[in-house]
CSV table of C-alpha atoms in Angstrom, one decimal:
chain,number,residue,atom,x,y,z
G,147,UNK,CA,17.5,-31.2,12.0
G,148,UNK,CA,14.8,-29.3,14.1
G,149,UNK,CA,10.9,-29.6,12.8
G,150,UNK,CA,9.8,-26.7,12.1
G,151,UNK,CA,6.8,-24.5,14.4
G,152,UNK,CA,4.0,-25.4,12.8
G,153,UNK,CA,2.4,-21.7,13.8
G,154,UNK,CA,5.4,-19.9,12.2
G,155,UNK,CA,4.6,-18.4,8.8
G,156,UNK,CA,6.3,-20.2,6.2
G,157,UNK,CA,9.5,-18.6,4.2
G,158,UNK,CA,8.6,-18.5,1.0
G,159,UNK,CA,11.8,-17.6,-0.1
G,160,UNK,CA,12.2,-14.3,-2.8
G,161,UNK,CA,9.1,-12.7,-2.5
G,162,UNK,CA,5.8,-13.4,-0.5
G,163,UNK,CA,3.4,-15.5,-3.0
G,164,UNK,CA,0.6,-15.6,0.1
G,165,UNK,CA,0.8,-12.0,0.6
G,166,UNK,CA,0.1,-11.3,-2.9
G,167,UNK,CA,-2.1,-13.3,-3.3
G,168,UNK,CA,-3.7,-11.7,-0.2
G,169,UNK,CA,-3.3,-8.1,-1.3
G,170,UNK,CA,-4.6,-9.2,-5.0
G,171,UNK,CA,-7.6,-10.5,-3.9
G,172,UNK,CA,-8.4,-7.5,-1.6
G,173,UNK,CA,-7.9,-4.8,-4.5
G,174,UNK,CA,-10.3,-7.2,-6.8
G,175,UNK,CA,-13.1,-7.1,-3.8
G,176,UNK,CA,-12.6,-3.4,-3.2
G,177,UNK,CA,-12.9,-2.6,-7.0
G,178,UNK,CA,-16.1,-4.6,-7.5
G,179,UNK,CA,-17.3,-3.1,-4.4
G,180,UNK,CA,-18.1,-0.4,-6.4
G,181,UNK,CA,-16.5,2.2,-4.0
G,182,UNK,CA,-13.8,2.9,-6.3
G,183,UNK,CA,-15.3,6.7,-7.2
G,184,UNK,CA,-16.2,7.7,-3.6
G,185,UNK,CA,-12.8,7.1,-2.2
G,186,UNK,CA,-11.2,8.9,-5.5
G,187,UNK,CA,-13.6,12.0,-5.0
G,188,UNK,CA,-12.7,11.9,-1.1
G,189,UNK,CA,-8.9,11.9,-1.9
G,190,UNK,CA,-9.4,14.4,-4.0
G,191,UNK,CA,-11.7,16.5,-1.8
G,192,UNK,CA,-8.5,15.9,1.1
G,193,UNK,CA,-6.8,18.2,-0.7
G,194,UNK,CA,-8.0,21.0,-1.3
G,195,UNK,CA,-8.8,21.1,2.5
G,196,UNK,CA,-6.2,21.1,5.6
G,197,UNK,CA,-5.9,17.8,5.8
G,198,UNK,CA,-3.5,18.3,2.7
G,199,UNK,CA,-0.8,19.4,4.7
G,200,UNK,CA,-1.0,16.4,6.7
G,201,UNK,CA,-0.8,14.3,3.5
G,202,UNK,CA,2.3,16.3,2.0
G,203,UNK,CA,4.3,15.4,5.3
G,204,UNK,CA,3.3,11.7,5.3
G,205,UNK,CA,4.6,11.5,1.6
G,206,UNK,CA,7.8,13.1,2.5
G,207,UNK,CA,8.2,10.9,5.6
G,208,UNK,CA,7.3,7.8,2.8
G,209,UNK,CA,9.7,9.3,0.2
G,210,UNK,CA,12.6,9.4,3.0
G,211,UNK,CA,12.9,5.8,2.7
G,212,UNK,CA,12.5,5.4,-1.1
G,213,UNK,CA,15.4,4.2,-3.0
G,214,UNK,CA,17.3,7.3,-4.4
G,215,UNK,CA,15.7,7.5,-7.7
G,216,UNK,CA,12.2,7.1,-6.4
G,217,UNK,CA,12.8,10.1,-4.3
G,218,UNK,CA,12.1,12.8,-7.2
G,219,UNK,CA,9.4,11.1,-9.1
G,220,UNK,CA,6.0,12.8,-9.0
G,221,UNK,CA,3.1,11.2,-8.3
């Protein structure tokens, strides 16, 4: 049996527990950050402008490699 490299990221098996975790904590800092509004009001803002276009294609791009009944649903 081969020891495993010590600098490889562990398999965690179904699911990534450290990830979450990771992710988790990020959303909880950028919510008490109190930025919350700003970025909603600049999302919003990106689409009434040209940027919006830009947007639309990235979605579809995102929504190409959805599973078949995510494809339709509106955001």
């Amino acid at each position: 049996m081969t020891k495993q490299n010590e600098t490889a990221p562990r398999n965690e098996g179904e699911g990534n527990r450290t990830a979450a975790r990771q992710y988790n904590e990020a959303q909880r800092k950028f919510v008490e950050s109190g930025k919350v509004e700003q970025a909603a009001k600049d999302a919003e803002h990106a689409l009434e402008t040209e940027e919006a276009e830009e947007l639309k294609r990235a979605e579809e791009k995102g929504r190409a490699h959805a599973k078949p009944h995510e494809e339709k649903r509106e955001i």
